Backbone as a ProteinNet text record, in pm:
[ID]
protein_1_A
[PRIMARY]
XXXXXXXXXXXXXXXXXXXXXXXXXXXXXXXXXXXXXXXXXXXXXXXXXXXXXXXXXXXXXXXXXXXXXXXXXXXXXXXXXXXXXXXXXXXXXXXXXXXXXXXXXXXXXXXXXXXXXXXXXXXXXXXXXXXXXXXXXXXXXXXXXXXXXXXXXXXXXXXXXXXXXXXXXXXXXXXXXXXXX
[TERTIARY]
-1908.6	-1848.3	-1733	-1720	-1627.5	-1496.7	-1393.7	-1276.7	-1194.5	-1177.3	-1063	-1140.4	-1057.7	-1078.5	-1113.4	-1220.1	-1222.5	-1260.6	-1181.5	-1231.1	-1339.5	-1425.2	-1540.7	-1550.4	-1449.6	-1448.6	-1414	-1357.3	-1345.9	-1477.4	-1455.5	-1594.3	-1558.6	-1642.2	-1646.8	-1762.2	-1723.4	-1817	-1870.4	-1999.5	-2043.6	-1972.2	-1948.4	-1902.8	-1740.8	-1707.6	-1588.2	-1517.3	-1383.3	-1336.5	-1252.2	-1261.8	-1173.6	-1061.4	-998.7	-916.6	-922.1	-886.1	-894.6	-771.4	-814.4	-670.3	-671.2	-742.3	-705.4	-683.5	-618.4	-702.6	-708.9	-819.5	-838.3	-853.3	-763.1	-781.8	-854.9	-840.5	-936.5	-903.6	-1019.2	-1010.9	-1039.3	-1018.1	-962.3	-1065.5	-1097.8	-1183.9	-1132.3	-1215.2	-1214.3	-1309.5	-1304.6	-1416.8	-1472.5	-1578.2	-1643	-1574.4	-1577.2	-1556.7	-1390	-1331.6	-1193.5	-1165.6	-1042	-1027.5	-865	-904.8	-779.7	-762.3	-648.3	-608.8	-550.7	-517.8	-563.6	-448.8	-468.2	-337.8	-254.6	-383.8	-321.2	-365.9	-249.5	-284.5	-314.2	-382.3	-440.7	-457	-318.9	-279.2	-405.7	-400.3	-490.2	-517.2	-581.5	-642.8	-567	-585.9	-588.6	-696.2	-674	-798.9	-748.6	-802.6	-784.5	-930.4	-865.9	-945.9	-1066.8	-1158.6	-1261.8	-1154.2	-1196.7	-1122.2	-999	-947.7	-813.5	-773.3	-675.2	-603.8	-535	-547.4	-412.7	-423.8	-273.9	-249	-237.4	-197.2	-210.6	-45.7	-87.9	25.5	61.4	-11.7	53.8	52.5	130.4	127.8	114.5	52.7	32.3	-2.6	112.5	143.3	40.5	17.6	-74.5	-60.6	-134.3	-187.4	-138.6	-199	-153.9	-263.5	-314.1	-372	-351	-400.6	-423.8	-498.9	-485.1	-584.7	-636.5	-771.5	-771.7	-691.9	-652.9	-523.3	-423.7	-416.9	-346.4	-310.7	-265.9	-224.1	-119.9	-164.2	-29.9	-1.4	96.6	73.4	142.5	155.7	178.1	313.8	313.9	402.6	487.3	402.8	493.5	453.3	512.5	523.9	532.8	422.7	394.9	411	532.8	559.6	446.8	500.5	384	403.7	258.5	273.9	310.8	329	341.2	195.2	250	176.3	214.2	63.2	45.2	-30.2	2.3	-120.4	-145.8	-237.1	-323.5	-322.3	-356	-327	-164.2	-108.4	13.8	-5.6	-84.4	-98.6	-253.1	-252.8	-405	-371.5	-501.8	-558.5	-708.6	-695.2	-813.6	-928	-929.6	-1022	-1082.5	-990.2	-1027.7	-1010.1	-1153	-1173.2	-1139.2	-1137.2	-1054.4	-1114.6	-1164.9	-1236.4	-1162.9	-1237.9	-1169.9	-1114.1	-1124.4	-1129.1	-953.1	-898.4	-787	-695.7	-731	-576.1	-508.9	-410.5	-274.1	-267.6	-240.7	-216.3	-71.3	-45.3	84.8	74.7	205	185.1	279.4	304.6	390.1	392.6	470.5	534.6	554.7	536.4	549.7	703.8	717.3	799.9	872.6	798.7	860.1	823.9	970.5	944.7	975.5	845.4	833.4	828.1	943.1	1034.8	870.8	915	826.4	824.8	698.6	720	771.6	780.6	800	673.5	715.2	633.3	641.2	503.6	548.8	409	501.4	407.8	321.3	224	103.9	206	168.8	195.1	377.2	382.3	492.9	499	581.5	602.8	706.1	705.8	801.2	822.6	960.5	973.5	978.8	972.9	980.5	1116.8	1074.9	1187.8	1248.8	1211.3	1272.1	1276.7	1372	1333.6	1340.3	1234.1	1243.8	1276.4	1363.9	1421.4	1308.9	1318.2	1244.5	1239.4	1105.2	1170	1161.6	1211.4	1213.1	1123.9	1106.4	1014.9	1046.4	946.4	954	882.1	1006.5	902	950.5	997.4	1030.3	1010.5	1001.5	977.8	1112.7	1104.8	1208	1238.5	1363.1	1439.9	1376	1395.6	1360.5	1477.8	1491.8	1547.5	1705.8	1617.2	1708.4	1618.4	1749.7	1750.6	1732.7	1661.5	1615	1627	1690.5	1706.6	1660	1631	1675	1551.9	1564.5	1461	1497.5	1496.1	1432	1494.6	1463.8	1493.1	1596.3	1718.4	1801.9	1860.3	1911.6	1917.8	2083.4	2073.1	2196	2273	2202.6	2263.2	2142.1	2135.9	2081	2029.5	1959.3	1860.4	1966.2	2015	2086.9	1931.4	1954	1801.9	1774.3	1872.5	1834	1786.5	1776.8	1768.3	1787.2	1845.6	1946	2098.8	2133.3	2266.7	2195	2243.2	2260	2361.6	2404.9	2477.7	2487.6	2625	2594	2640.6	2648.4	2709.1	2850.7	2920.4	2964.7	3000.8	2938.8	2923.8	3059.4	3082.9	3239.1	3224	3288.5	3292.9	3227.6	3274.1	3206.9	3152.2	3007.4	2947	2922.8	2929.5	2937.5	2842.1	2765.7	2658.3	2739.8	2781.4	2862.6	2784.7	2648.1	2500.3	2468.8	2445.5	2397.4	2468	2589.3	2680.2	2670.8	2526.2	2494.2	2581.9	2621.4	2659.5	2586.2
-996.9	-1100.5	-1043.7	-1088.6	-1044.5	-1098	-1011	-1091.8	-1079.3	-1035.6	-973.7	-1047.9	-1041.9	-1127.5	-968.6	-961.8	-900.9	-1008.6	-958.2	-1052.6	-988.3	-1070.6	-1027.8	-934.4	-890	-784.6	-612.2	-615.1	-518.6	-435.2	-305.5	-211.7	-130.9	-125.3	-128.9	6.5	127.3	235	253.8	322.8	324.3	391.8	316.3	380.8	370.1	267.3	225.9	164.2	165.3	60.5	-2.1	-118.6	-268.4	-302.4	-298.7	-398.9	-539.1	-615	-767.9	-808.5	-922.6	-1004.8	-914.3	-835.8	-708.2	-791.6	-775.1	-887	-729	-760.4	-639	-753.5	-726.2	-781.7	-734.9	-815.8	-799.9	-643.6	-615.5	-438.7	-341.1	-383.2	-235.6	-168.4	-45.8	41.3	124.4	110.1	187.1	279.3	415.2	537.2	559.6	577.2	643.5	710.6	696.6	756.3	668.4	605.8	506.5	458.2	470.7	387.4	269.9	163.6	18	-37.3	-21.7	-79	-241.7	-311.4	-440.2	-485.7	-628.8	-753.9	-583.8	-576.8	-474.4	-564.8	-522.1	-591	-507.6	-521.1	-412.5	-488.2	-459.7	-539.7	-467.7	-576.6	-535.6	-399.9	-360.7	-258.6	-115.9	-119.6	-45.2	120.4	185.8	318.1	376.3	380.2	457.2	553.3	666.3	796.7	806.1	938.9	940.7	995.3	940.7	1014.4	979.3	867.3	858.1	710.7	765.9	660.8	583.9	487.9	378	291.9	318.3	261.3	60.8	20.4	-110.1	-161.9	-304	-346.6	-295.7	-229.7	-178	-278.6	-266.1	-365.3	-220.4	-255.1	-166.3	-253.5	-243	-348.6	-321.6	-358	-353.1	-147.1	-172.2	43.2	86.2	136.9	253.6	311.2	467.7	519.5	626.2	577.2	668.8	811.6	921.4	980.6	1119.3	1161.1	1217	1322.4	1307.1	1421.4	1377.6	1221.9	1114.5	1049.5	1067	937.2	849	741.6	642.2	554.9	544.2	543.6	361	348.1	158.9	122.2	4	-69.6	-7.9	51	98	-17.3	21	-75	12.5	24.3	82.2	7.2	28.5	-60.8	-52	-144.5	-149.4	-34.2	60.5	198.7	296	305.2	459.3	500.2	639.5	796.1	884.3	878.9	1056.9	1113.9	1267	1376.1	1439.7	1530.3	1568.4	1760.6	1761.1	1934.8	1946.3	2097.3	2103.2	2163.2	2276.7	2320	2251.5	2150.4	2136.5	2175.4	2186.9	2224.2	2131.9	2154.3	2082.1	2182.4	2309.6	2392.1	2444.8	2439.3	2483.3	2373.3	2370.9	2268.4	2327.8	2198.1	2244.5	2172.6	2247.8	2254.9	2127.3	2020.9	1945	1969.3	2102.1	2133.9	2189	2208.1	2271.2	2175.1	2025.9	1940.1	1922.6	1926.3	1941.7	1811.7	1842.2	1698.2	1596.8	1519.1	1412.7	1311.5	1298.4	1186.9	1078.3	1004.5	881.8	782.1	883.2	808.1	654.6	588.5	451.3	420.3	277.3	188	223.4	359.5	366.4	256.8	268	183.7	267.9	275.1	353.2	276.7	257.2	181.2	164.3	111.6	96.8	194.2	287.7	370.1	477.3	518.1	620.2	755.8	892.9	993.4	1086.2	1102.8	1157.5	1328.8	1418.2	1548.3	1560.1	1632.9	1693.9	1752	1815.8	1859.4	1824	1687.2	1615.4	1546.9	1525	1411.4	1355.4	1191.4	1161.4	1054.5	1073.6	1064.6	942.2	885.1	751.7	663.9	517.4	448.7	503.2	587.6	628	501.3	537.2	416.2	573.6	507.6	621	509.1	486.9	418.7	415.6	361.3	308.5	398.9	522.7	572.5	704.8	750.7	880.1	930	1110.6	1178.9	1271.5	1266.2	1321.6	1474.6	1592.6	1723.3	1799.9	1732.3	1824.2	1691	1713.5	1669.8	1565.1	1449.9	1369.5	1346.7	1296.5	1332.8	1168.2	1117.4	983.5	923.9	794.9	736.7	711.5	840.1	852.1	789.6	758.6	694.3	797.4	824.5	930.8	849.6	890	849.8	983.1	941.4	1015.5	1161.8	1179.7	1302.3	1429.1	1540.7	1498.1	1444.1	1362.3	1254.3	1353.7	1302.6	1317.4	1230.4	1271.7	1156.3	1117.5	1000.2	907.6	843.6	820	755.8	754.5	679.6	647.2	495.7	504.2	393.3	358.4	281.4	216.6	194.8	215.1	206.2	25.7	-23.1	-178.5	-258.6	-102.8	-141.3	-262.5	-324.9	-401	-391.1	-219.3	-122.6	-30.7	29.3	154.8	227.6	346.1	385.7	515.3	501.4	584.9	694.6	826.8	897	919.4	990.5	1109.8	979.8	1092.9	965.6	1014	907.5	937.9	981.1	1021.4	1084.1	982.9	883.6	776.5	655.8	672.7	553.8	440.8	304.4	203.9	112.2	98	-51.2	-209.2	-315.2	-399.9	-526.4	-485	-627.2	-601.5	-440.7	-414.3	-363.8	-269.1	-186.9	-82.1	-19.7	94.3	188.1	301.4	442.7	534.5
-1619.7	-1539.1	-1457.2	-1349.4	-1242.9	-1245.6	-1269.2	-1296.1	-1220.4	-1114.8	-995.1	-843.8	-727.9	-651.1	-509	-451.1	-333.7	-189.1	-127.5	14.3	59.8	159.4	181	302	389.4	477.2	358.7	234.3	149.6	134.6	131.9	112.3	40.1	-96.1	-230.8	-267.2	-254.4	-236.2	-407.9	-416.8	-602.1	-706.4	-790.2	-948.2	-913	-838	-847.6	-963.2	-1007.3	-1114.7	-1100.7	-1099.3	-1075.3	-1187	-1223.2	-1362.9	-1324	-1408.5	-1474.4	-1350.8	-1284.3	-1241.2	-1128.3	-1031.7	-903.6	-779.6	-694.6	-577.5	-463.8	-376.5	-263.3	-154.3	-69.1	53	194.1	290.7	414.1	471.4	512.4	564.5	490.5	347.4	243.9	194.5	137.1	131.9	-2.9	-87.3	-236.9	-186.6	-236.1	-173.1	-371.9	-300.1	-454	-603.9	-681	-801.2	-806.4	-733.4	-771.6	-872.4	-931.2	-1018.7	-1038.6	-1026.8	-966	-1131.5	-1151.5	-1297.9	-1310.8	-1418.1	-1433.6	-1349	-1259.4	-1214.7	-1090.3	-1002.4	-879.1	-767.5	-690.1	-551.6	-411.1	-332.9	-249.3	-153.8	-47.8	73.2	185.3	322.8	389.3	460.8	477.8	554.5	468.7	350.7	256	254.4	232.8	179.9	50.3	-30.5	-163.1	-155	-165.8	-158.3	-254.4	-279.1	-334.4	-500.6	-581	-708.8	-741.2	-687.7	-691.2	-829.2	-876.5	-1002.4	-997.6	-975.7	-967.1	-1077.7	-1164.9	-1293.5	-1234	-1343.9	-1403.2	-1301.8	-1252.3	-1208.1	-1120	-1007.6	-883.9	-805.6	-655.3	-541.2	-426.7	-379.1	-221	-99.7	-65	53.9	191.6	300.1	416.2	515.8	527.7	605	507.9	385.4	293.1	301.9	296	253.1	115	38.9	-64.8	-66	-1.2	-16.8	-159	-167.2	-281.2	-334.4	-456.1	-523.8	-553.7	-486.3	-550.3	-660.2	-779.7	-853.6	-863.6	-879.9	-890.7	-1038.7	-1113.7	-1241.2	-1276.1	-1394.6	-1369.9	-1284.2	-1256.5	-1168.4	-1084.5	-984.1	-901.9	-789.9	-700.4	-556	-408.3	-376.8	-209.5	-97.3	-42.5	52	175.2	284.3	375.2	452	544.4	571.3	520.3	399.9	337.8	357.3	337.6	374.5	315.4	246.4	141.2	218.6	190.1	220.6	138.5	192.3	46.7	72.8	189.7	239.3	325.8	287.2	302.4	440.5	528.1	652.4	686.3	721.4	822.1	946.2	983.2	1112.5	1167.3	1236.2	1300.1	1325.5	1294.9	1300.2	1188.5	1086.3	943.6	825.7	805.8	692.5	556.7	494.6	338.1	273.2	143.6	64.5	-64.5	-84.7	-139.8	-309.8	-353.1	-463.9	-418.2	-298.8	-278.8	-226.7	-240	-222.4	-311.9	-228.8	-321.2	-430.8	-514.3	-615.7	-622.5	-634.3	-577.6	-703.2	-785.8	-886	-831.2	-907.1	-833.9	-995.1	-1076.3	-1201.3	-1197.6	-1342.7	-1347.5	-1285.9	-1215	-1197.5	-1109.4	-1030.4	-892.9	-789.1	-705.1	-554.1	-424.5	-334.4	-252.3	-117.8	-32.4	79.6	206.9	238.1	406.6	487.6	548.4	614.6	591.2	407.8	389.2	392.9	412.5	340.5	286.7	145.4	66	86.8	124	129.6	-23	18	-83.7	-186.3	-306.6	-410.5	-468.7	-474.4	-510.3	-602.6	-746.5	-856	-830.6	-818.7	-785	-904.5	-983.7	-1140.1	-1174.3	-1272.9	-1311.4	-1259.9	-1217.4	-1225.2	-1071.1	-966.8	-894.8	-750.9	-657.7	-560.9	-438.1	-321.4	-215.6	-114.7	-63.9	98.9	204.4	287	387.9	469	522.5	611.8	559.2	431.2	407.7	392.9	402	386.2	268.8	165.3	21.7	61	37.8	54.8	-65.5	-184.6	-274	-394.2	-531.9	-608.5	-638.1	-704	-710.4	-827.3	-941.3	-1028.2	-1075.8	-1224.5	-1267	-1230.1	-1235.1	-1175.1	-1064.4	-981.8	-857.7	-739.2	-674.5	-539.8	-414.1	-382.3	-199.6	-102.5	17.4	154.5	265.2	407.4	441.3	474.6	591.5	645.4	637.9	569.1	417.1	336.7	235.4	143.5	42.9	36.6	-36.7	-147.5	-261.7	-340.7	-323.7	-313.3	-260.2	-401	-533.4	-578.2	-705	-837.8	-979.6	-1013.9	-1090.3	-1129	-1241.7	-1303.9	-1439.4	-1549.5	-1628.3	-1740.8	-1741.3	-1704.1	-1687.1	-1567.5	-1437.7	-1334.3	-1227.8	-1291.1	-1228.5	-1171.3	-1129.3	-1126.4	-1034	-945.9	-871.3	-825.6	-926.9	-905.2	-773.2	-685	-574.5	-593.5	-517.7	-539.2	-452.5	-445.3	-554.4	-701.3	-799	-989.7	-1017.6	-1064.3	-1144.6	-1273.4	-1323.3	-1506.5	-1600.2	-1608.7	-1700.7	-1593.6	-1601	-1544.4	-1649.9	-1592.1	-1691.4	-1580.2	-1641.4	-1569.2	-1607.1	-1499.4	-1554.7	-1586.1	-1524	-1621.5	-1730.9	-1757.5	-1905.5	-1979.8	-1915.6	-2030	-2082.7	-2023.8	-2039.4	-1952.7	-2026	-2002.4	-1951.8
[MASK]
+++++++++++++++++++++++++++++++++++++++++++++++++++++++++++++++++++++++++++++++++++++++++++++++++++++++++++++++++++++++++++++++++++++++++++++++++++++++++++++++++++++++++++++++++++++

């Protein structure tokens, strides 16, 4: 029984996998061997690559492409227009062998801004937030804050995430919602 919602312009390539509660909206395109984890949302005109993972509880807002070498792990949030790649020098003359894209993770409970991008062979750590706009060309720290071309980290995630601390950090940080240190 079918438990997730696809609109009927969605194209749904074979041996795809859906989770419970998914919704895929108008335009979007799952490529072969996919896999969409349970209560994900898949804004319009979407592409998720051939082979690609997307954990439980994601949101991927409208033009994302996912492409293969991709994973994305639970509750993160893809704002609208982000952009991964998958090869670090293309060319338009020399094809690449899909056994040689670069691989890109995207740790749980990250939030990845509007119009950001994130280069091929990048982890970007749990809990992290990337700004609107920036371009990720080096690996990112757990719950730090990146801005900025190239994306620099500006500031910290509080473990209650409801706190962001900026930088320059003072000696004793104190979160004043949770109290955490």
């Amino acid at each position: 029984m079918k438990n997730y919602y696809i609109h009927k312009t969605a194209l749904i390539d074979d041996n795809v996998k859906i989770g419970n509660s998914s919704k895929i909206w108008h335009w979007s395109h799952l490529s072969k061997n996919s896999k969409l984890g349970v209560k994900c949302t898949l804004g319009q005109n979407v592409f998720i690559g051939e082979n690609v993972s997307i954990g439980s509880n994601v949101k991927i807002q409208n033009n994302v492409s996912v492409f293969q070498g991709v994973k994305i792990e639970d509750n993160v949030f893809c704002g609208p227009s982000v952009v991964f790649t998958n090869v670090k020098y293309p060319l338009a003359t020399k094809k690449i062998n899909k056994k040689n894209y670069k691989k890109t993770l995207v740790k749980k409970g990250v939030t990845l801004g509007a119009n950001c991008t994130i280069l091929c062979g990048i982890t970007i750590g749990e809990d992290s937030i990337v700004g609107a706009g920036s371009v990720i060309t080096k690996n990112v720290k757990k719950k730090s804050v990146v801005v900025g071309n190239p994306a620099k980290e500006i500031g910290k995630v509080c473990k209650c995430k409801n706190r962001i601390f900026k930088k320059p950090y003072k000696n004793k940080l104190k979160c004043n919602v949770c109290g955490n240190k």
